[in-house]
mmCIF file of C-alpha atoms in Angstrom:
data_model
loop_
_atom_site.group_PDB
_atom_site.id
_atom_site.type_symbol
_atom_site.label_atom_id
_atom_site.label_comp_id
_atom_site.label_asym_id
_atom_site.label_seq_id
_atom_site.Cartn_x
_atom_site.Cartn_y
_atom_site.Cartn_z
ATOM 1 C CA UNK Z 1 85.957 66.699 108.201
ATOM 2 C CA UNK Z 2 83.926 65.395 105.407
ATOM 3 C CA UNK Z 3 82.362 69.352 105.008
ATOM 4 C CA UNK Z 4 85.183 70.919 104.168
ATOM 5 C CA UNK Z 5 86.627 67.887 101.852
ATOM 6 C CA UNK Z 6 83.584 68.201 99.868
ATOM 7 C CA UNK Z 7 83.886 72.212 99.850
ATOM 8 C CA UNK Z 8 87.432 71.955 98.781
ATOM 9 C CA UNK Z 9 87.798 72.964 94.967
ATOM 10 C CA UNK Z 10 89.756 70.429 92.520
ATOM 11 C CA UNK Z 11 93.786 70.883 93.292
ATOM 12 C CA UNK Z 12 92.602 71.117 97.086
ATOM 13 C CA UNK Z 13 92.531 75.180 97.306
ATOM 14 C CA UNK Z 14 89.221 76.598 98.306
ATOM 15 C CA UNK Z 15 87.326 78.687 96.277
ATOM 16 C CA UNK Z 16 87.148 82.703 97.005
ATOM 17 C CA UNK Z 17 89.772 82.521 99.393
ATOM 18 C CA UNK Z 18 92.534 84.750 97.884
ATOM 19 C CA UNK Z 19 92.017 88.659 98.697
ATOM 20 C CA UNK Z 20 93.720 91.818 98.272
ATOM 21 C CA UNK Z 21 93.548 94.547 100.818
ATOM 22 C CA UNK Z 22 94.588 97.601 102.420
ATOM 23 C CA UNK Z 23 96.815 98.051 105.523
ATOM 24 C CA UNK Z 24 95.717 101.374 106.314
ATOM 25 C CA UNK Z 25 94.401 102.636 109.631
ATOM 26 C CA UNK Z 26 90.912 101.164 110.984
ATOM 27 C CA UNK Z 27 89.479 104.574 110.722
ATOM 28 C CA UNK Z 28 89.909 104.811 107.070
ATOM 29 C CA UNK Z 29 91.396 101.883 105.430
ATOM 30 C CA UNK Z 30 89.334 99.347 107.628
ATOM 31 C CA UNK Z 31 85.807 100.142 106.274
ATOM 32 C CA UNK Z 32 87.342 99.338 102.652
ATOM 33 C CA UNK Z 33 89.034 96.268 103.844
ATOM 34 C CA UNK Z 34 86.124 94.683 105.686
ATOM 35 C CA UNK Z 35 84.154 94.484 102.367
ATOM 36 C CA UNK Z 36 86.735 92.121 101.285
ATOM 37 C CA UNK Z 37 86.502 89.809 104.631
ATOM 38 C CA UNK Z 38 82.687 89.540 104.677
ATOM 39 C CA UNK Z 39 82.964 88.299 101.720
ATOM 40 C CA UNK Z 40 84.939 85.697 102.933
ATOM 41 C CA UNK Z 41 82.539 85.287 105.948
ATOM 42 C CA UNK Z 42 79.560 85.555 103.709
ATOM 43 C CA UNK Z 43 80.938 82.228 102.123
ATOM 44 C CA UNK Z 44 79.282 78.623 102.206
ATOM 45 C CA UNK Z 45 82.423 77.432 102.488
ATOM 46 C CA UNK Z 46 84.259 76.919 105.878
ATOM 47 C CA UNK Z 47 86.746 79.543 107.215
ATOM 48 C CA UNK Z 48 90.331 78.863 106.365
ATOM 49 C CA UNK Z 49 92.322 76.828 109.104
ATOM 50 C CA UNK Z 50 95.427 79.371 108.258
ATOM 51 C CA UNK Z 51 96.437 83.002 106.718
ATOM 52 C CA UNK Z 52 99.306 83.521 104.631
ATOM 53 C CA UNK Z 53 100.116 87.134 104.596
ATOM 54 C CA UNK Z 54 102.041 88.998 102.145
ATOM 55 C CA UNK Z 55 102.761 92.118 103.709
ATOM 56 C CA UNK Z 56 105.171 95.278 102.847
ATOM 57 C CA UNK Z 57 107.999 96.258 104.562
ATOM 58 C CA UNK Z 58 107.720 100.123 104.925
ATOM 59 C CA UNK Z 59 111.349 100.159 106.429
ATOM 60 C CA UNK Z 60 113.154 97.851 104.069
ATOM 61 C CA UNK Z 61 114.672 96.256 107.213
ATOM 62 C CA UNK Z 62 116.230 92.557 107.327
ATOM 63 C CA UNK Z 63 115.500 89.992 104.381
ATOM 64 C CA UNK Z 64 114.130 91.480 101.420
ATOM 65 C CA UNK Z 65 111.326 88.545 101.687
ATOM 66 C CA UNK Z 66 111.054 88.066 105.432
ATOM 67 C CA UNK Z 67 109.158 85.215 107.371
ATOM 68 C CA UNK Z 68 107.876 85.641 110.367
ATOM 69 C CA UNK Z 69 107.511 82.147 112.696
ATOM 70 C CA UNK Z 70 106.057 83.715 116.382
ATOM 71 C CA UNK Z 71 102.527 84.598 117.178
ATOM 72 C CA UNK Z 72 101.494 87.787 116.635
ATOM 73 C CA UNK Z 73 99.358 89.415 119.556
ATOM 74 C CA UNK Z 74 96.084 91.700 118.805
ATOM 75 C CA UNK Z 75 93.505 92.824 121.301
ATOM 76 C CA UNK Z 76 91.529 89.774 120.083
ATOM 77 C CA UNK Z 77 94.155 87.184 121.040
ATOM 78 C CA UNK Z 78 97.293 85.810 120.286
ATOM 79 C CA UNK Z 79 97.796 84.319 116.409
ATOM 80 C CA UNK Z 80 99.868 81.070 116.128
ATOM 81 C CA UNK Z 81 101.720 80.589 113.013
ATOM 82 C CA UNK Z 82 101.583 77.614 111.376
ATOM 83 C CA UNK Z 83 104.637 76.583 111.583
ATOM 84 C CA UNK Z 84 104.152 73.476 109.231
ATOM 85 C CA UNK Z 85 103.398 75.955 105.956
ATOM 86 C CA UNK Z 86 106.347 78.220 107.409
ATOM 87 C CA UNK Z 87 108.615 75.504 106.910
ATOM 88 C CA UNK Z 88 107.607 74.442 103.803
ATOM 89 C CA UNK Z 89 107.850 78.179 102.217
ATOM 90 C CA UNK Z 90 111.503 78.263 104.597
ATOM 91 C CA UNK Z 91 112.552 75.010 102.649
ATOM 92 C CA UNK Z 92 113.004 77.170 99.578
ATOM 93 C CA UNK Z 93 115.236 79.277 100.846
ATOM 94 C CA UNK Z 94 113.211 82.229 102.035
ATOM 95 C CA UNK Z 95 114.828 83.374 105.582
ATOM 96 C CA UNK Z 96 112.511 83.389 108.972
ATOM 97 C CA UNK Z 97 113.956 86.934 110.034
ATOM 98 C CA UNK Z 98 111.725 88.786 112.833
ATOM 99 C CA UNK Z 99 113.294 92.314 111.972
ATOM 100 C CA UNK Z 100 111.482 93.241 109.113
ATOM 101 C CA UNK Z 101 108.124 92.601 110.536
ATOM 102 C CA UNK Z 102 108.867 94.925 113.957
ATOM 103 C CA UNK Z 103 107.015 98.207 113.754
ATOM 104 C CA UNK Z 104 105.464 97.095 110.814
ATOM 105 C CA UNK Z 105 101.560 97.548 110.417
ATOM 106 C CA UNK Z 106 100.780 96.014 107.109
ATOM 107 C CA UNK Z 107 99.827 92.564 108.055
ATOM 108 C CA UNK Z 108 99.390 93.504 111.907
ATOM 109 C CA UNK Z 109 96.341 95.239 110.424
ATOM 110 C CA UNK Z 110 94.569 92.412 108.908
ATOM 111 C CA UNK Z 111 95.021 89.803 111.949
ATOM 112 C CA UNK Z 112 91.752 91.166 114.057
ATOM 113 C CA UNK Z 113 89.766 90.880 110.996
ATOM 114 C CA UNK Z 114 91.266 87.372 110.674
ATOM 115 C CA UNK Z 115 90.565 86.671 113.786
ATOM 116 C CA UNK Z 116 86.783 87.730 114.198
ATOM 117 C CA UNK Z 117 86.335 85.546 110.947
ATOM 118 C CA UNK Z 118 88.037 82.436 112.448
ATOM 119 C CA UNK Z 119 88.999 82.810 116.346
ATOM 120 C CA UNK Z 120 91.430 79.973 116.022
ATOM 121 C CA UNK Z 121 93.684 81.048 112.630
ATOM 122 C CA UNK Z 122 96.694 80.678 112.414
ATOM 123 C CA UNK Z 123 99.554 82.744 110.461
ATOM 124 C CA UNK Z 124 102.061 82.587 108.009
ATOM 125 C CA UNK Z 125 103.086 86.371 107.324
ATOM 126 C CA UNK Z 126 105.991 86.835 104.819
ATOM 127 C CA UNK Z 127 107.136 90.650 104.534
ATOM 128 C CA UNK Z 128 108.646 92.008 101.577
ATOM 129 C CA UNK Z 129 110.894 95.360 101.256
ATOM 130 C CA UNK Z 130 111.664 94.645 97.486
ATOM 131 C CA UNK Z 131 112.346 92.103 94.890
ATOM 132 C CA UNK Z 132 114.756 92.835 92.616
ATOM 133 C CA UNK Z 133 113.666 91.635 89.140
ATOM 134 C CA UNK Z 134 110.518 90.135 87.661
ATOM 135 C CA UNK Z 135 111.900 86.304 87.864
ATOM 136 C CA UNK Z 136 111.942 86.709 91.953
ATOM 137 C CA UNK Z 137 108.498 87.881 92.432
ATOM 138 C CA UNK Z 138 107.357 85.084 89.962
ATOM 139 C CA UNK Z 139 109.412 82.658 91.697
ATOM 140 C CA UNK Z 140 107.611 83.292 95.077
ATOM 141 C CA UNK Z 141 104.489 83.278 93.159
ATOM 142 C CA UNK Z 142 105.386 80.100 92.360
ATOM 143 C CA UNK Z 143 106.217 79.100 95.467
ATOM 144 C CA UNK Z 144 103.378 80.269 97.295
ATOM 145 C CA UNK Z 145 100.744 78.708 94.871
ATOM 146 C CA UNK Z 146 102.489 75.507 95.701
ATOM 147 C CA UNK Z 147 102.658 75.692 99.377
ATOM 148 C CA UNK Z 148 98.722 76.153 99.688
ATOM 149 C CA UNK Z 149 97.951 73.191 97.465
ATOM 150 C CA UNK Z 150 95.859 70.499 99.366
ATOM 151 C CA UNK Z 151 95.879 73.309 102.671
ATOM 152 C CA UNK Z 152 92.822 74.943 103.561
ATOM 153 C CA UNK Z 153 94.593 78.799 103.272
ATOM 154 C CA UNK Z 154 93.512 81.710 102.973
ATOM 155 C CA UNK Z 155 95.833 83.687 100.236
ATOM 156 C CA UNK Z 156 96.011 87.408 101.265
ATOM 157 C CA UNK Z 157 98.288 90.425 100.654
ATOM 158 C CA UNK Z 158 98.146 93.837 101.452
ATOM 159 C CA UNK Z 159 98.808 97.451 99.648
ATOM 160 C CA UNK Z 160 97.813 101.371 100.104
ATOM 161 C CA UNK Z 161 97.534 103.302 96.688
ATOM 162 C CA UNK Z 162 98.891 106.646 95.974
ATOM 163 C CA UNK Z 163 99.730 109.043 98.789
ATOM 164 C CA UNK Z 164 99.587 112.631 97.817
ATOM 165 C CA UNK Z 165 99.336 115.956 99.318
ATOM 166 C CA UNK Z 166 100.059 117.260 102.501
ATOM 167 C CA UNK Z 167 103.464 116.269 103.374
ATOM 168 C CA UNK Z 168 103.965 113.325 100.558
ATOM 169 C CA UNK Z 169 106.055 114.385 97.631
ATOM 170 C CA UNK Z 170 102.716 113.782 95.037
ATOM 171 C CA UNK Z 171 101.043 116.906 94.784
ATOM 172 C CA UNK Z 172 97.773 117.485 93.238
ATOM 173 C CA UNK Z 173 97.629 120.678 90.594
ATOM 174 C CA UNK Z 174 95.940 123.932 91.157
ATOM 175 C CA UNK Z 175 92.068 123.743 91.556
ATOM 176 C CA UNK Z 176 91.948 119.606 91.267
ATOM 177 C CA UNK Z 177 89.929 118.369 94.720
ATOM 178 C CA UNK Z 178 92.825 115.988 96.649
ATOM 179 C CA UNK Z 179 90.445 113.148 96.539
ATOM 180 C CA UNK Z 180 89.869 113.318 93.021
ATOM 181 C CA UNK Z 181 93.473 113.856 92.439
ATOM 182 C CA UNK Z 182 94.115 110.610 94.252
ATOM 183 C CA UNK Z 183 91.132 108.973 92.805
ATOM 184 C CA UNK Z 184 92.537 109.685 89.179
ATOM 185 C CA UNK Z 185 96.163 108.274 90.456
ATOM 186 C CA UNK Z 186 94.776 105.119 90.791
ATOM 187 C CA UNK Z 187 92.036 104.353 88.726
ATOM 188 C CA UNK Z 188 94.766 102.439 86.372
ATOM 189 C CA UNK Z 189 95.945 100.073 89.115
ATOM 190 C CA UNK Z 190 92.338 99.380 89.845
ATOM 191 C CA UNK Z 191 91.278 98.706 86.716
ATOM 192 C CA UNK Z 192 94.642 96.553 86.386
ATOM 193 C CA UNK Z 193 93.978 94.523 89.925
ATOM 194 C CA UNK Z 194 90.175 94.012 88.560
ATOM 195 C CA UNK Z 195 91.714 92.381 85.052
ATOM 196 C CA UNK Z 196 93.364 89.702 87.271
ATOM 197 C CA UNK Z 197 96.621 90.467 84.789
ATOM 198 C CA UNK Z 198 99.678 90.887 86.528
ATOM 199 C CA UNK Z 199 100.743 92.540 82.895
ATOM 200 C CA UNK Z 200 98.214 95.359 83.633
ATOM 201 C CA UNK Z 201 99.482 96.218 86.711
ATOM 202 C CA UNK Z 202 103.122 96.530 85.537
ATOM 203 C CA UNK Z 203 102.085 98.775 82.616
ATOM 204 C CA UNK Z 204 99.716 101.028 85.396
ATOM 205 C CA UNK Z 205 103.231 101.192 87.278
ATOM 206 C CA UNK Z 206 105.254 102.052 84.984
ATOM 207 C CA UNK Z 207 103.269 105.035 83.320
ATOM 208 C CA UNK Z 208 103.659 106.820 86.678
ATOM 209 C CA UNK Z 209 106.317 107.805 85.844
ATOM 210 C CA UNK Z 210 108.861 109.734 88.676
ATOM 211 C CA UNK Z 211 106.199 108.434 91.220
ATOM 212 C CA UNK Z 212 106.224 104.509 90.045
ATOM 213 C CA UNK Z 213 104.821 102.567 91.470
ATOM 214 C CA UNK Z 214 102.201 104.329 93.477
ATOM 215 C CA UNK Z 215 101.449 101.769 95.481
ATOM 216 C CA UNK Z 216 103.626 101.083 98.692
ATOM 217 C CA UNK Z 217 102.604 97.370 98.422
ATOM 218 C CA UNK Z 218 103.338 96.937 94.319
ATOM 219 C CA UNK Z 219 105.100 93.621 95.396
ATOM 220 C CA UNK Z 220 102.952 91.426 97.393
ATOM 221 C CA UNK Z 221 100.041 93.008 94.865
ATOM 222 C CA UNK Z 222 102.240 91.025 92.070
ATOM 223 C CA UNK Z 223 102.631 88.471 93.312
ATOM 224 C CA UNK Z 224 99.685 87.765 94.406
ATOM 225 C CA UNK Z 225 97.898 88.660 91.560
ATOM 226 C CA UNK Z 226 100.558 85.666 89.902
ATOM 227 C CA UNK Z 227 99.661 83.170 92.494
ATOM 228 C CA UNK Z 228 96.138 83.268 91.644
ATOM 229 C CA UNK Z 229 96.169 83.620 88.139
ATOM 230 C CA UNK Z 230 98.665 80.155 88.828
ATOM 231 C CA UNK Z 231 95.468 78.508 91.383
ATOM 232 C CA UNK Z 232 92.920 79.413 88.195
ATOM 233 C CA UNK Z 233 91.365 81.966 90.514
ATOM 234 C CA UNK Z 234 90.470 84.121 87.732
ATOM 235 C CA UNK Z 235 87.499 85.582 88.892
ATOM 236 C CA UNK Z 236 88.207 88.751 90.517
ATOM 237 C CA UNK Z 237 85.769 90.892 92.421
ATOM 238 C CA UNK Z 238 86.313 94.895 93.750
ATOM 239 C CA UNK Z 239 84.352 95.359 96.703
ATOM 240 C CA UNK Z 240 85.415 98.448 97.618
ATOM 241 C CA UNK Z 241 87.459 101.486 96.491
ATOM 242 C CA UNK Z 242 87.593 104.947 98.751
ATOM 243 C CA UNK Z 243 89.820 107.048 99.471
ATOM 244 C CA UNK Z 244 91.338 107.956 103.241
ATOM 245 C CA UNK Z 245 90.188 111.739 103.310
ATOM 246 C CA UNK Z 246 86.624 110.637 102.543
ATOM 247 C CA UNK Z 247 86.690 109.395 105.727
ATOM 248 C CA UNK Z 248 88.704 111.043 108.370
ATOM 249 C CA UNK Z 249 89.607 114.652 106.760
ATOM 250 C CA UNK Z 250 93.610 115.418 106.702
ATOM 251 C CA UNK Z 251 95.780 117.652 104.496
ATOM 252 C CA UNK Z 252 97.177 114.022 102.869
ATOM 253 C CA UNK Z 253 95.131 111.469 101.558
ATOM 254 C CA UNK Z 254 95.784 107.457 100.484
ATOM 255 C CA UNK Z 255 93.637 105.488 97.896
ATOM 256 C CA UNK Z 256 92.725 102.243 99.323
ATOM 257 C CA UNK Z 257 90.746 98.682 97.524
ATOM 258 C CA UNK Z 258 89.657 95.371 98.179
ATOM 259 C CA UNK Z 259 89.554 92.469 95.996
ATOM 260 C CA UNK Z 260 88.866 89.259 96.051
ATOM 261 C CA UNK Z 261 90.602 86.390 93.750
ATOM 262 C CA UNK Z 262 87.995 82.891 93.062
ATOM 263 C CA UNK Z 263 87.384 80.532 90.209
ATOM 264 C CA UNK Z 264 85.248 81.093 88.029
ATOM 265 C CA UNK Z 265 81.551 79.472 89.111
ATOM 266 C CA UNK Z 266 80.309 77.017 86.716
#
């Protein structure tokens, strides 16, 4: 309708809707991602008719980019995809392959959140294991800042941070607090998401050293990051940083953030 024309920012993307959140469990990655999707719902401008998800793929099974092109069932309903902006990111090559996206939580997790914002959304998820070199995640960048031209889509992908004590391999030294440990881990990658430089974040990666990247979802965080930096959405927002054993106490913990990607407001 005419309301959501006139809400629709020049080059047809709407404003604020690009985010970046966790996939972790409701318990304790939840709280940090809802900051994230109130903002959205917090918004004067309509909900987004679709999602696109860019979600990891924990088991590195199937395509290393993977589409998904069935609806996904939550206890709040069943989520169509959208088959239409499916196609269009299929049409460059990227393969619909269900495999990857079986027992896979990262974008399963966002979909009641989704769904509570807008009953009726539909779906695009895309699940990636790996990209190989720096010219594939900017090509589907590329091609996802393309594909939501002119659509009214909400641009979303999903990471943890680092995972350290208990049984992970990342082990906090002798008299350091785990959450502080974890907290120090990923201070760089926050400050990095926050710069809205994709450049930051590969730097924060790379001075990890034998535990690069520290984040289990360094790939759809890329690219995403390039995507909006492509739609001019420059102005990025952390709602929320915590981390897991803040929340529910364990031996392990997980750093976990939510951002939001908008331009800039005049």
């Amino acid at each position: 309708g005419s309301a959501r024309t006139s809400a629709t920012a020049p080059g047809g993307f709407l404003q604020a809707h690009a985010v970046l959140v966790s996939h972790g469990h409701f318990l304790d990655g939840g709280p940090v991602s809802a900051h994230a999707f109130a903002s959205l719902a917090a918004s004067p401008l309509p909900p987004p008719r679709s999602a696109l998800l860019v979600g990891t793929n924990h088991r590195g099974v199937g395509a290393a980019v993977a589409v998904s092109r069935r609806s996904w069932l939550t206890p709040l309903g069943l989520a169509l995809p959208d088959t239409e902006l499916i196609d269009s990111i299929a049409q460059f090559g990227y393969l619909v392959d269900e495999s990857g996206h079986d027992l896979e939580h990262s974008i399963e997790n966002q979909l009641p959140f989704l769904q509570h914002l807008h009953p009726s959304i539909q779906i695009a998820p895309i699940g990636i294991s790996s990209l190989s070199t720096m010219d594939e995640a900017e090509r589907l960048a590329r091609v996802l800042a393309e594909v939501v031209q002119g659509r009214e889509v909400l641009l979303l992908a999903t990471t943890d941070y680092a995972h350290a004590g208990g049984e992970y391999p990342e082990q906090p030294p002798a008299g350091v607090p785990l959450a502080s440990f974890v907290r120090g881990q990923d201070e760089a990658f926050v400050v990095a998401i926050a710069s809205g430089e994709p450049e930051q974040l590969l730097a924060a990666a790379h001075a990890r050293g034998p535990f690069a990247p520290g984040m289990c979802g360094f790939w759809p965080t890329l690219v995403l990051m390039r995507a909006a930096q492509l739609l001019g959405l420059s102005q990025v927002t952390q709602h929320r940083y915590a981390v897991s054993i803040e929340a529910v106490p364990n031996d392990g913990a997980t750093g976990f953030a939510s951002f939001s990607f908008e331009r800039p407001r005049s």
